mmCIF file of C-alpha atoms and ligand atoms in Angstrom:
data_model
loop_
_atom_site.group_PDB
_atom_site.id
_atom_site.type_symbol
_atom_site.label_atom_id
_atom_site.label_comp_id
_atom_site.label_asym_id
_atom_site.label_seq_id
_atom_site.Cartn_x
_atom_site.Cartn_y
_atom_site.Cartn_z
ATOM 1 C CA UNK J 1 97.611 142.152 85.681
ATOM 2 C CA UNK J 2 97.407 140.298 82.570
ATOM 3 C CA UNK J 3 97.187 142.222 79.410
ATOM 4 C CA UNK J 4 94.081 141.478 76.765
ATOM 5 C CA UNK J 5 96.970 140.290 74.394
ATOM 6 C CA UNK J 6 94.158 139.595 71.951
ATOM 7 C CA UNK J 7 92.481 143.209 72.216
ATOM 8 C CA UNK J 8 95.741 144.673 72.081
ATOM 9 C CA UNK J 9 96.772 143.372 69.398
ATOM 10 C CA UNK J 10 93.713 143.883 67.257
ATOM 11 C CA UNK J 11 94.022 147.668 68.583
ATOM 12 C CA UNK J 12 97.737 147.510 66.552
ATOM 13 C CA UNK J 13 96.803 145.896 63.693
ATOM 14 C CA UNK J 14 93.866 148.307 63.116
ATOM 15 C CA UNK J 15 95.997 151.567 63.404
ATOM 16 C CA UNK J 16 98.063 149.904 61.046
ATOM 17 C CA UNK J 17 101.030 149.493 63.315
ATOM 18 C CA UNK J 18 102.138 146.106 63.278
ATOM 19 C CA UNK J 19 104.806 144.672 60.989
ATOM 20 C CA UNK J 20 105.302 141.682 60.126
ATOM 21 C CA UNK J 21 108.689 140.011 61.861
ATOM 22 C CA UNK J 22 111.120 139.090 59.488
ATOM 23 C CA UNK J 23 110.746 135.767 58.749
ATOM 24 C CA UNK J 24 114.738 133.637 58.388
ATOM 25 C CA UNK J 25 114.695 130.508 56.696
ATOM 26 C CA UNK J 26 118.362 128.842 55.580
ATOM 27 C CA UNK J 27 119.894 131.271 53.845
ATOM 28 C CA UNK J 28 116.836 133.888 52.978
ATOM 29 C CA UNK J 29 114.636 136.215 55.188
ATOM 30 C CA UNK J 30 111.508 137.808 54.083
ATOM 31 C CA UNK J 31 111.122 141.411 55.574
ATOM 32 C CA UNK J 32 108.584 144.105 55.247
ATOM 33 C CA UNK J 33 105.623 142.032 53.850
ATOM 34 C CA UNK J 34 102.233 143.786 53.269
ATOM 35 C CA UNK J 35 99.235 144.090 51.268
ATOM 36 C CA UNK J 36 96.689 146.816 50.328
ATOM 37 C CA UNK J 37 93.096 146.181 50.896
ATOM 38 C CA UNK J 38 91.088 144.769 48.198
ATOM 39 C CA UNK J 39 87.624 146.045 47.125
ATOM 40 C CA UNK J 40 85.883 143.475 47.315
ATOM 41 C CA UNK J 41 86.423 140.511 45.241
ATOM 42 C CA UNK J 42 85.840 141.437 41.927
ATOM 43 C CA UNK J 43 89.198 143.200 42.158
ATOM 44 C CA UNK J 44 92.979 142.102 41.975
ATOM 45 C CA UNK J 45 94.873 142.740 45.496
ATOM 46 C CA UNK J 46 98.793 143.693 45.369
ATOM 47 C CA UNK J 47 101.028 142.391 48.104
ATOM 48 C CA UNK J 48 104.722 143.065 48.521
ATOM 49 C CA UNK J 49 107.964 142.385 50.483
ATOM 50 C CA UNK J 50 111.610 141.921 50.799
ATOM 51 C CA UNK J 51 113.652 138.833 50.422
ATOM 52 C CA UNK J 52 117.397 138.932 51.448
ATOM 53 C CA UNK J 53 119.287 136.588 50.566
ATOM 54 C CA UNK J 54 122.440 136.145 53.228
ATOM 55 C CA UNK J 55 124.119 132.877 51.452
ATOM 56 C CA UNK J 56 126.985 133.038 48.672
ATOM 57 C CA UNK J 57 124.899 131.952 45.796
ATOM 58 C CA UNK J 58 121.963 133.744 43.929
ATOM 59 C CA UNK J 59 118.385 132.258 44.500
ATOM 60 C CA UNK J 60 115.535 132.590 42.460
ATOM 61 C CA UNK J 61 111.548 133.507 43.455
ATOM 62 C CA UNK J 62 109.559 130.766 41.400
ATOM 63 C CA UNK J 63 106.541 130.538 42.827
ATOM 64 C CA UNK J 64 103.564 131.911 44.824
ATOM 65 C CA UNK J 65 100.667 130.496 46.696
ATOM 66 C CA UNK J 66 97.688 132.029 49.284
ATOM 67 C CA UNK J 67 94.495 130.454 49.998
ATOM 68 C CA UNK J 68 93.109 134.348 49.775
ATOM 69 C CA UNK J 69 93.738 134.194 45.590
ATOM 70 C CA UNK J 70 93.238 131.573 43.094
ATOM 71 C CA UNK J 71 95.587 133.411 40.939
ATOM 72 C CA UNK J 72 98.664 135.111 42.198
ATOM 73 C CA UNK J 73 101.293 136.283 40.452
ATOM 74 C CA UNK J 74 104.610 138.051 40.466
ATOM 75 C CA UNK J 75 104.194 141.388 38.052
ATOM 76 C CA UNK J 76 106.044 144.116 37.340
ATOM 77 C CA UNK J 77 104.512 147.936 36.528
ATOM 78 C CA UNK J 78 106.846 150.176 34.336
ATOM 79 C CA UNK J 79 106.724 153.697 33.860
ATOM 80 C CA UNK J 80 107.895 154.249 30.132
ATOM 81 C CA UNK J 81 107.288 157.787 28.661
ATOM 82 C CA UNK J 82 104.667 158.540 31.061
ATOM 83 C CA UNK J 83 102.764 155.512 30.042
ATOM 84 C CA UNK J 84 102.411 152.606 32.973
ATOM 85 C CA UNK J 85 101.979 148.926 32.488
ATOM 86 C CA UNK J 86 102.168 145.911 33.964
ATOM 87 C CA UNK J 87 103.727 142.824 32.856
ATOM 88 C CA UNK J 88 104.195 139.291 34.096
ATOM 89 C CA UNK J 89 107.670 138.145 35.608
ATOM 90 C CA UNK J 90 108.372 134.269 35.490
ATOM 91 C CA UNK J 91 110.874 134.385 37.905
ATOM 92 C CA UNK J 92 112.829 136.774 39.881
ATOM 93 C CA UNK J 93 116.628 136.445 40.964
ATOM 94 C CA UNK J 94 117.873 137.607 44.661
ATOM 95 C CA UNK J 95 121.507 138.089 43.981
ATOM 96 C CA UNK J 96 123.941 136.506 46.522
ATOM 97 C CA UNK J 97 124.013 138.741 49.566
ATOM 98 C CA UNK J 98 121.803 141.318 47.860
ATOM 99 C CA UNK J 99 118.144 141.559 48.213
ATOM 100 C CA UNK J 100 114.546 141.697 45.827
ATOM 101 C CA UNK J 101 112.351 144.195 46.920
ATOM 102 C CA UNK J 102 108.538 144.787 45.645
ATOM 103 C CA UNK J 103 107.477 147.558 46.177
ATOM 104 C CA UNK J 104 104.862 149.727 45.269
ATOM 105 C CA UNK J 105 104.456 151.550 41.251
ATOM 106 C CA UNK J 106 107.198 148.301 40.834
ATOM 107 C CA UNK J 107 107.850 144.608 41.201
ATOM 108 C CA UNK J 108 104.062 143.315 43.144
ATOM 109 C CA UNK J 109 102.296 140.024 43.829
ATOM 110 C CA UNK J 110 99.256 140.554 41.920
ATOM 111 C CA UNK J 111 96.438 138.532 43.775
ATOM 112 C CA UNK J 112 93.874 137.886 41.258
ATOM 113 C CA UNK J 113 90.526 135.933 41.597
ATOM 114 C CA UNK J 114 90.231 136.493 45.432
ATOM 115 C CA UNK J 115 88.100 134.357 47.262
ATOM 116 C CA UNK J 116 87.912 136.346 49.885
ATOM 117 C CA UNK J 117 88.279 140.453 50.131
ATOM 118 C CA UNK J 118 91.341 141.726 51.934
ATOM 119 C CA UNK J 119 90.139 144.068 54.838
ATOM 120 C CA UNK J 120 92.606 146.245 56.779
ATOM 121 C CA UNK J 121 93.520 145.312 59.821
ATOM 122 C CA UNK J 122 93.765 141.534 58.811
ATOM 123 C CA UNK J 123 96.268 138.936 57.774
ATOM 124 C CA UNK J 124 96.952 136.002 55.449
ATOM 125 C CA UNK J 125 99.538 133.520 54.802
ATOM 126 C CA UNK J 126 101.452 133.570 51.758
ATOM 127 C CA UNK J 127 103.956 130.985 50.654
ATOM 128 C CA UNK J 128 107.236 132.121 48.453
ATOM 129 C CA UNK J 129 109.382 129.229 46.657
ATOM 130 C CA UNK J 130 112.653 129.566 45.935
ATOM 131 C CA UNK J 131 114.471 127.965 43.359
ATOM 132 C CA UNK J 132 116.710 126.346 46.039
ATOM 133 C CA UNK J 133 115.524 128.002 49.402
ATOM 134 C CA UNK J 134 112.189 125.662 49.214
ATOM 135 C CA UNK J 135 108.803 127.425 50.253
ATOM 136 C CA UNK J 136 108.607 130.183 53.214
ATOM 137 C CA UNK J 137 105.283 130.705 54.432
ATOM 138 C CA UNK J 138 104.730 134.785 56.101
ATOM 139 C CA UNK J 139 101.678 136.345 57.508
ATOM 140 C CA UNK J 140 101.262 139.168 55.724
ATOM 141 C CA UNK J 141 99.546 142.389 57.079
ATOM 142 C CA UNK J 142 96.662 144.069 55.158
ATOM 143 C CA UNK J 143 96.779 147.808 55.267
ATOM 144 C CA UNK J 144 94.655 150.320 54.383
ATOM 145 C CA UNK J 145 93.228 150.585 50.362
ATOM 146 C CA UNK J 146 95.537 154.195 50.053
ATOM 147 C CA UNK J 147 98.312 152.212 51.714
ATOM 148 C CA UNK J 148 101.926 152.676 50.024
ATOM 149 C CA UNK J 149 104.809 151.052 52.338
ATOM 150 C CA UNK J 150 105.062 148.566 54.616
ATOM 151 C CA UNK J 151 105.682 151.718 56.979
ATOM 152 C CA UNK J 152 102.278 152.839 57.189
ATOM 153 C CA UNK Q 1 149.009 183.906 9.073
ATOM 154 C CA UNK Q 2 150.294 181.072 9.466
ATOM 155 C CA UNK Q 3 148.827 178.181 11.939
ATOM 156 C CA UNK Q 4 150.593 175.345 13.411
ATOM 157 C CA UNK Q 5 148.832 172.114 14.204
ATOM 158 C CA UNK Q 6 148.190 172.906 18.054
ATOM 159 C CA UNK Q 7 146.615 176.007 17.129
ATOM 160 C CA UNK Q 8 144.135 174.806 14.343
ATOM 161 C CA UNK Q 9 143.541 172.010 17.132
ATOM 162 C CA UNK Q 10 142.518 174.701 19.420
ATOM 163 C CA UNK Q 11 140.600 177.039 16.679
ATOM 164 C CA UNK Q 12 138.455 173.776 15.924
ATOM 165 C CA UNK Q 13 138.040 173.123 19.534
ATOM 166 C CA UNK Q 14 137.137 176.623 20.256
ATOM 167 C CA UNK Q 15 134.542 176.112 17.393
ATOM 168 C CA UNK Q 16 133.029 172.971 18.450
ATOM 169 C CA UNK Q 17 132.805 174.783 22.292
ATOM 170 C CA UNK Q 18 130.372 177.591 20.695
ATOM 171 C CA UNK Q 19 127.883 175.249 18.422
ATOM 172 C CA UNK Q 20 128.003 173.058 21.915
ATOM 173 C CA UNK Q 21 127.303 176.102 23.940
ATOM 174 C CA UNK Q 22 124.537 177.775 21.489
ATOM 175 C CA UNK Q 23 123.026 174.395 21.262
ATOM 176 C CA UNK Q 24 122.954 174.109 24.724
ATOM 177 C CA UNK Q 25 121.345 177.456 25.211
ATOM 178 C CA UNK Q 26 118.694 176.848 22.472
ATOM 179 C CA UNK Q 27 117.469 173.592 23.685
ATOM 180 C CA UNK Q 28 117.621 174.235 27.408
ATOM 181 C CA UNK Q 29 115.522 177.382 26.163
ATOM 182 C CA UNK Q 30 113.082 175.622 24.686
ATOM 183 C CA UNK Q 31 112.851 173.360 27.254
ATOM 184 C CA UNK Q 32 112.154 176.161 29.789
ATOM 185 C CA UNK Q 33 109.514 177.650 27.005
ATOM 186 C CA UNK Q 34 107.453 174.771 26.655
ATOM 187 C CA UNK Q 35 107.706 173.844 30.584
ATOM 188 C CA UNK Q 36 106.419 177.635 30.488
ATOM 189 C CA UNK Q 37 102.269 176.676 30.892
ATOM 190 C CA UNK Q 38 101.137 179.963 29.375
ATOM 191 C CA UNK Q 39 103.711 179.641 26.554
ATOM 192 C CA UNK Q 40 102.024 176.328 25.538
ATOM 193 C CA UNK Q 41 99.087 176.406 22.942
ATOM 194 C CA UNK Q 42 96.252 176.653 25.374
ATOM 195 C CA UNK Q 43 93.593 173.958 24.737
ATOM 196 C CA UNK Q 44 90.259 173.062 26.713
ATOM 197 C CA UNK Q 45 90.005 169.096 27.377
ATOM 198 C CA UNK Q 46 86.586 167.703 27.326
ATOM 199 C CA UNK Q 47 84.724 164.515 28.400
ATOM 200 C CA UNK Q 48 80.966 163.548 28.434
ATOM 201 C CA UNK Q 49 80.922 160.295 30.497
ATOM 202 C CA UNK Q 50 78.755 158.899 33.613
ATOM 203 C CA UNK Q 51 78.836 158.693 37.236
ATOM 204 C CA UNK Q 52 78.316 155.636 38.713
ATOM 205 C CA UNK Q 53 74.882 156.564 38.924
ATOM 206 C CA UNK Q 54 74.706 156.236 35.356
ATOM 207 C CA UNK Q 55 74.274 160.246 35.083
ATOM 208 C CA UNK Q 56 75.695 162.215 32.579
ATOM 209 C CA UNK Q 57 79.102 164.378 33.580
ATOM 210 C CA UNK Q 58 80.506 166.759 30.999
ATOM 211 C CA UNK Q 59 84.065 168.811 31.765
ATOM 212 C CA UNK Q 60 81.414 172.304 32.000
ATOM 213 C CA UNK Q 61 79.613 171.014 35.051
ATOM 214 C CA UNK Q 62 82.636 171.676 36.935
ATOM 215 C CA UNK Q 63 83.445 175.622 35.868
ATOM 216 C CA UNK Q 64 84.740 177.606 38.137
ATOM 217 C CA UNK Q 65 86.532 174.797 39.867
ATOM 218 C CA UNK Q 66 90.004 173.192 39.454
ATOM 219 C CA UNK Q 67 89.879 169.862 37.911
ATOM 220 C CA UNK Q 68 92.223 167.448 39.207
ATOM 221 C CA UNK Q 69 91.981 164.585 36.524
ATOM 222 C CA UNK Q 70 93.466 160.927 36.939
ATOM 223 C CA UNK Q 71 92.930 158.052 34.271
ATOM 224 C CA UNK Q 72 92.921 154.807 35.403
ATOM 225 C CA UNK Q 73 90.918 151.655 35.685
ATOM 226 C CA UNK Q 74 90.002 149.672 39.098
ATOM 227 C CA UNK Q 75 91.651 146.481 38.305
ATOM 228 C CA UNK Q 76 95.016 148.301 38.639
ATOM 229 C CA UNK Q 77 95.934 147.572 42.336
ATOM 230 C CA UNK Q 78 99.645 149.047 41.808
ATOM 231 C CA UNK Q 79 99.611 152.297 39.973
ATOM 232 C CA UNK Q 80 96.345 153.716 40.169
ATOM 233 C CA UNK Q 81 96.354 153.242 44.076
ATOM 234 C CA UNK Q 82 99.219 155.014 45.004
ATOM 235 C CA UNK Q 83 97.830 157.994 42.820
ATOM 236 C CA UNK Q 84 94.449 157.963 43.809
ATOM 237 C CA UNK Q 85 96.114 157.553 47.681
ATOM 238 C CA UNK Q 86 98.314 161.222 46.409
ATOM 239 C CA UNK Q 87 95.242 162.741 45.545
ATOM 240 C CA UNK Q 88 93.561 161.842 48.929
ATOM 241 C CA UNK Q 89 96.745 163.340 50.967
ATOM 242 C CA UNK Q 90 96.664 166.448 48.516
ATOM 243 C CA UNK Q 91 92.814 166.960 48.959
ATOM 244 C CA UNK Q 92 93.124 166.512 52.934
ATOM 245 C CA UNK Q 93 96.253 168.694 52.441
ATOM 246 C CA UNK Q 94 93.765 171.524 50.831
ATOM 247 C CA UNK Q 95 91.601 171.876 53.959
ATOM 248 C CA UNK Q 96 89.144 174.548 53.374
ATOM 249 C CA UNK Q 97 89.938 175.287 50.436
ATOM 250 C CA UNK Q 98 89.271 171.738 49.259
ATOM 251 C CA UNK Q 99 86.208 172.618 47.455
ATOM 252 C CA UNK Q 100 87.927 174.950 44.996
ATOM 253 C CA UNK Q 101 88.834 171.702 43.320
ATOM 254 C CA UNK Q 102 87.205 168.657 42.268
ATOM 255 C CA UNK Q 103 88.890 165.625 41.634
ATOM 256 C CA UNK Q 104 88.296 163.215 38.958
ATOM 257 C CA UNK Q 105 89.190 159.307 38.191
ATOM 258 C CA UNK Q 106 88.219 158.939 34.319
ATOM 259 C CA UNK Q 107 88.061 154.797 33.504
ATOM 260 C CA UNK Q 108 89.953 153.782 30.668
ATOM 261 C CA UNK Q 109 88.360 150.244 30.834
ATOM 262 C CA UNK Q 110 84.769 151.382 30.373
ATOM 263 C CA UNK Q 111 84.056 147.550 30.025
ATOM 264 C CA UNK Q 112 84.472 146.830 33.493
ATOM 265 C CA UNK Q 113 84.247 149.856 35.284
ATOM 266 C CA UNK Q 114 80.940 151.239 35.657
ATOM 267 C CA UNK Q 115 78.562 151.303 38.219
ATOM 268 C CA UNK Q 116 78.651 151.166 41.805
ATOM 269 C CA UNK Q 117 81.982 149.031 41.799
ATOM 270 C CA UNK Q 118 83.535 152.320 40.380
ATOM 271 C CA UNK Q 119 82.171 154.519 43.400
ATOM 272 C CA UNK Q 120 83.568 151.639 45.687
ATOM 273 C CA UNK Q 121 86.726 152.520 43.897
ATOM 274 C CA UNK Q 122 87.302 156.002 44.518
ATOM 275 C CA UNK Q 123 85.795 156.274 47.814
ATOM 276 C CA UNK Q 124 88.137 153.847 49.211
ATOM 277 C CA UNK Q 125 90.669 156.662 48.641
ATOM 278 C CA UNK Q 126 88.808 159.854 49.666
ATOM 279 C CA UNK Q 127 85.261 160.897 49.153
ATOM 280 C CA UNK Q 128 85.747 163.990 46.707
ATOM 281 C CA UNK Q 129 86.980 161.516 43.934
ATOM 282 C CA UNK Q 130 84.222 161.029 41.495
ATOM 283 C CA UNK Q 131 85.203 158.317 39.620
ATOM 284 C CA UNK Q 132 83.409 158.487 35.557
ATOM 285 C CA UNK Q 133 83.267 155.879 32.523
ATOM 286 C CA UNK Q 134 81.746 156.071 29.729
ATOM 287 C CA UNK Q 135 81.253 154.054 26.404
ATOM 288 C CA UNK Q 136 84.173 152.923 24.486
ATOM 289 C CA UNK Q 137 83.440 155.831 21.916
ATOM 290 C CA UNK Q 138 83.339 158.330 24.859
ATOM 291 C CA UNK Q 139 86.330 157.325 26.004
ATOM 292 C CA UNK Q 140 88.517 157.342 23.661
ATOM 293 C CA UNK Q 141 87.392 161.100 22.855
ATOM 294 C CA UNK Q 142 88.078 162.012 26.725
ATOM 295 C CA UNK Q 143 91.406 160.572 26.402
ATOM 296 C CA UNK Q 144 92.083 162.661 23.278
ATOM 297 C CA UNK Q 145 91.002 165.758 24.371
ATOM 298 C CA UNK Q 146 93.344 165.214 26.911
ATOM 299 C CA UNK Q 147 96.199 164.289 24.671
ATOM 300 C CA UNK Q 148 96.801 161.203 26.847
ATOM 301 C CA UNK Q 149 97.545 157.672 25.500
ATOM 302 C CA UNK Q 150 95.848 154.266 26.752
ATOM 303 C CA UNK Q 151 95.487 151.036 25.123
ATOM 304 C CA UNK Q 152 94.112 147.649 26.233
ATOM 305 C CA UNK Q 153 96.818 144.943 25.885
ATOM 306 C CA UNK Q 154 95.948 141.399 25.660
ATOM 307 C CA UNK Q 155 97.849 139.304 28.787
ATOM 308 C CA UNK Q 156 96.649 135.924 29.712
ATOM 309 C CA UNK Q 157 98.715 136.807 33.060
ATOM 310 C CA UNK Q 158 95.815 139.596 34.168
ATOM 311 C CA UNK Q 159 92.632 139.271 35.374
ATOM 312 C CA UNK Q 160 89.844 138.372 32.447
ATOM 313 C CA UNK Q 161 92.856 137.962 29.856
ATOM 314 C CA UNK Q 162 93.872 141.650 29.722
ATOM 315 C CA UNK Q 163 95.373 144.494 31.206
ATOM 316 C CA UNK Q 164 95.278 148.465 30.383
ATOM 317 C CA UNK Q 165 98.583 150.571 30.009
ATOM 318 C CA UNK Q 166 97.682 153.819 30.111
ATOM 319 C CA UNK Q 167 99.078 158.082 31.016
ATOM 320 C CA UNK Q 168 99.750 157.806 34.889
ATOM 321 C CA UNK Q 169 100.210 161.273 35.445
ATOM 322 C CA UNK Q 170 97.781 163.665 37.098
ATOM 323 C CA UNK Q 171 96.052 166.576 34.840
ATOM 324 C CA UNK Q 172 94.998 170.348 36.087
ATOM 325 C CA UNK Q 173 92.143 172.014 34.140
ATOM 326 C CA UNK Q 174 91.619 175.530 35.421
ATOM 327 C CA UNK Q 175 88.403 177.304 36.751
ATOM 328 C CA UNK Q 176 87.995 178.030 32.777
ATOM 329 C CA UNK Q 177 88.382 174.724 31.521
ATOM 330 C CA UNK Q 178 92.153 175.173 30.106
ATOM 331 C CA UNK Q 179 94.903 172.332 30.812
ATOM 332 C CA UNK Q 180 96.927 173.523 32.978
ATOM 333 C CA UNK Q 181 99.750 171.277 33.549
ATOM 334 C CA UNK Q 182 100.415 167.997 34.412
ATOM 335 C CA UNK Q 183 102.091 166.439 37.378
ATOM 336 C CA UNK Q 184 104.099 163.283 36.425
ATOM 337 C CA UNK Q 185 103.935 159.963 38.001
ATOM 338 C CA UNK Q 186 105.273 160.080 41.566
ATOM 339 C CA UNK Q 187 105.112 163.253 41.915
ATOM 340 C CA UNK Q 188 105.206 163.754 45.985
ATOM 341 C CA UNK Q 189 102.167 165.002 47.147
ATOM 342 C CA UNK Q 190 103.359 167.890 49.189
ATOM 343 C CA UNK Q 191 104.889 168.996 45.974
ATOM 344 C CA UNK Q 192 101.192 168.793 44.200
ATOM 345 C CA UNK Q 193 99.890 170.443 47.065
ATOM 346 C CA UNK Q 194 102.080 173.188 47.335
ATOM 347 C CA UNK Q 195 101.754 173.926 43.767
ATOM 348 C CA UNK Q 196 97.521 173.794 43.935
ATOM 349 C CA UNK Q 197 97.709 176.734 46.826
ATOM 350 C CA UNK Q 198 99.966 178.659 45.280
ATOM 351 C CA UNK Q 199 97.147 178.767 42.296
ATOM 352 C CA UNK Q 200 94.476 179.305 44.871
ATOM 353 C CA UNK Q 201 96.079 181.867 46.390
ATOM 354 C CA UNK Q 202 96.213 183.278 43.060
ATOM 355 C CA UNK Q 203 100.176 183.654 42.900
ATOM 356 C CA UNK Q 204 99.494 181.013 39.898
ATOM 357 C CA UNK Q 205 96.907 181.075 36.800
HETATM 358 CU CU1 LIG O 301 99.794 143.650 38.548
#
């Protein structure tokens, strides 16, 4: 018997159960990538994930790029005296044989001006560069709007 | 009586040991004093804002209920969803008892949060959260009563040129209207939860 691959797999990535397979390219791998749900359009989306970097020299995330936002960018929320903010990050290093990991309530790929809303249970690509590592493209999971890991 | 240097070294150290000590216990009792809710100055937050219906809410229409109060504003899709996703967990965690409390998601950023986008907001999370803005004016009295801070800061990095910082904990207003306590930013929501039955089991004001 052949299994409904497709059904099956849109079963998954509505509970929420798929993750997205680390993704190796040269010396980096992006692990763990996700994003909440967006309401609607009107509204920034966050996305985050983990690069490792297995080489012997520090890399650095310049850039970002998705065809679901005109307008992403890498910020970072504090939590100073109770007060939270977020801020812009130019640039963000991945220490030789250490990783960067955004996470949620810290470092997040703010994806402003959406042109289209991110629904759970869906994908989209999004394309890192690296300082030297070049661009790595990863399909990146959309969980649900109260989402807060890549576990869920 | 004479001393020789090791033993005014020691008298001095001896010394220095109590004020350290006495210090110690003063501040670590204050600290437990003002962590003490009922020690604190009680005080009555109020708000007079809208639902996204455009209808008036004031802080009375909720006596007799716990208020569980969040500010926030919906272009925040880092902070304010991981505490309005808390909130959900501790209202599912209340069960039965989840209409003993009402929680609330006051806008900061009155300017773009009003409306039906604003119910969108909150019900994404859980259904109970009533999500309220008002004018700037209103606002800024709601966040006073509460005591909290927020500020719009220009960034050419955020959507429409700006971004809020604001108080990211999560505020309890008793049945009577008194502030309560607050729970602080990451707070786990078991811990919330635990704390919320113990008050409705009436083991805490
Ligand atoms: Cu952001």
């Amino acid at each position: 018997m052949k299994l409904p691959v497709a059904a099956v797999l849109a079963f998954a990535l509505s509970a929420g159960l798929v993750h997205a397979e680390p993704v190796r390219q040269g010396d980096l791998e992006i692990d763990a990538a996700w994003a909440r749900a967006s309401i609607g359009t009107s509204r920034p989306g966050a996305a985050y994930f983990t690069v490792r970097n297995l080489g012997d020299e520090a890399d650095r995330l310049t850039g970002l790029s998705s065809p679901v936002s005109a307008m992403p960018m890498l910020h970072e929320t504090t939590v100073s005296e109770g007060v939270s903010r977020m801020a812009h990050v130019e640039a963000a290093e991945i220490p030789a044989g250490g990783e960067l990991t955004l996470e949620s309530g810290g470092m997040h790929v703010m994806l402003m001006e959406l042109t289209t809303p991110l629904k759970e249970g869906a994908t989209f690509p999004l394309t890192l560069t690296f300082e030297s590592g070049g661009e790595i493209t990863v399909e990146v999971p959309v969980f649900g709007p109260g989402a807060t890991g890549p576990a869920e | 009586m004479k001393l020789t240097l090791a033993q005014k070294i020691l008298w001095v150290a001896a010394a220095l040991a109590l004020v350290a000590f006495a210090a110690l216990v003063w501040t670590g009792g204050l600290r437990t004093s003002s962590s003490e809710e009922s020690a604190q100055q009680a005080f009555r937050p109020e708000f007079r804002l809208e639902d996204a219906a455009g209808r008036p809410v004031t802080s009375e229409d909720f006596r007799g209920r716990y208020r569980l109060v969040f500010f926030g504003f919906t272009n925040c899709p880092d902070v304010c969803p991981t505490t309005l996703s808390e909130v959900a967990q501790v209202m599912d965690g209340l069960g039965s008892q989840a209409d003993r409390v009402q929680p609330l998601f006051l806008s900061v950023d009155p300017e773009r949060d009003a409306g039906a986008e604003l119910a969108e907001f909150t019900s994404a999370f859980h259904p109970s959260i009533l999500g309220l803005a008002g004018s700037p004016e209103a606002t800024q009295a709601a966040a006073e009563s509460f005591k909290i801070f927020f500020a719009r800061e220009d960034d050419a990095t955020a959507p429409d040129g700006y971004s809020m910082a604001h108080a990211s904990a999560l505020y309890l207003i008793g049945p009577d209207g008194d502030w309560l306590r607050q729970y602080e930013y990451g707070m786990p929501a078991t811990d919330i939860l635990a704390d919320l039955q113990n008050r409705l089991e009436g083991s805490l004001p």
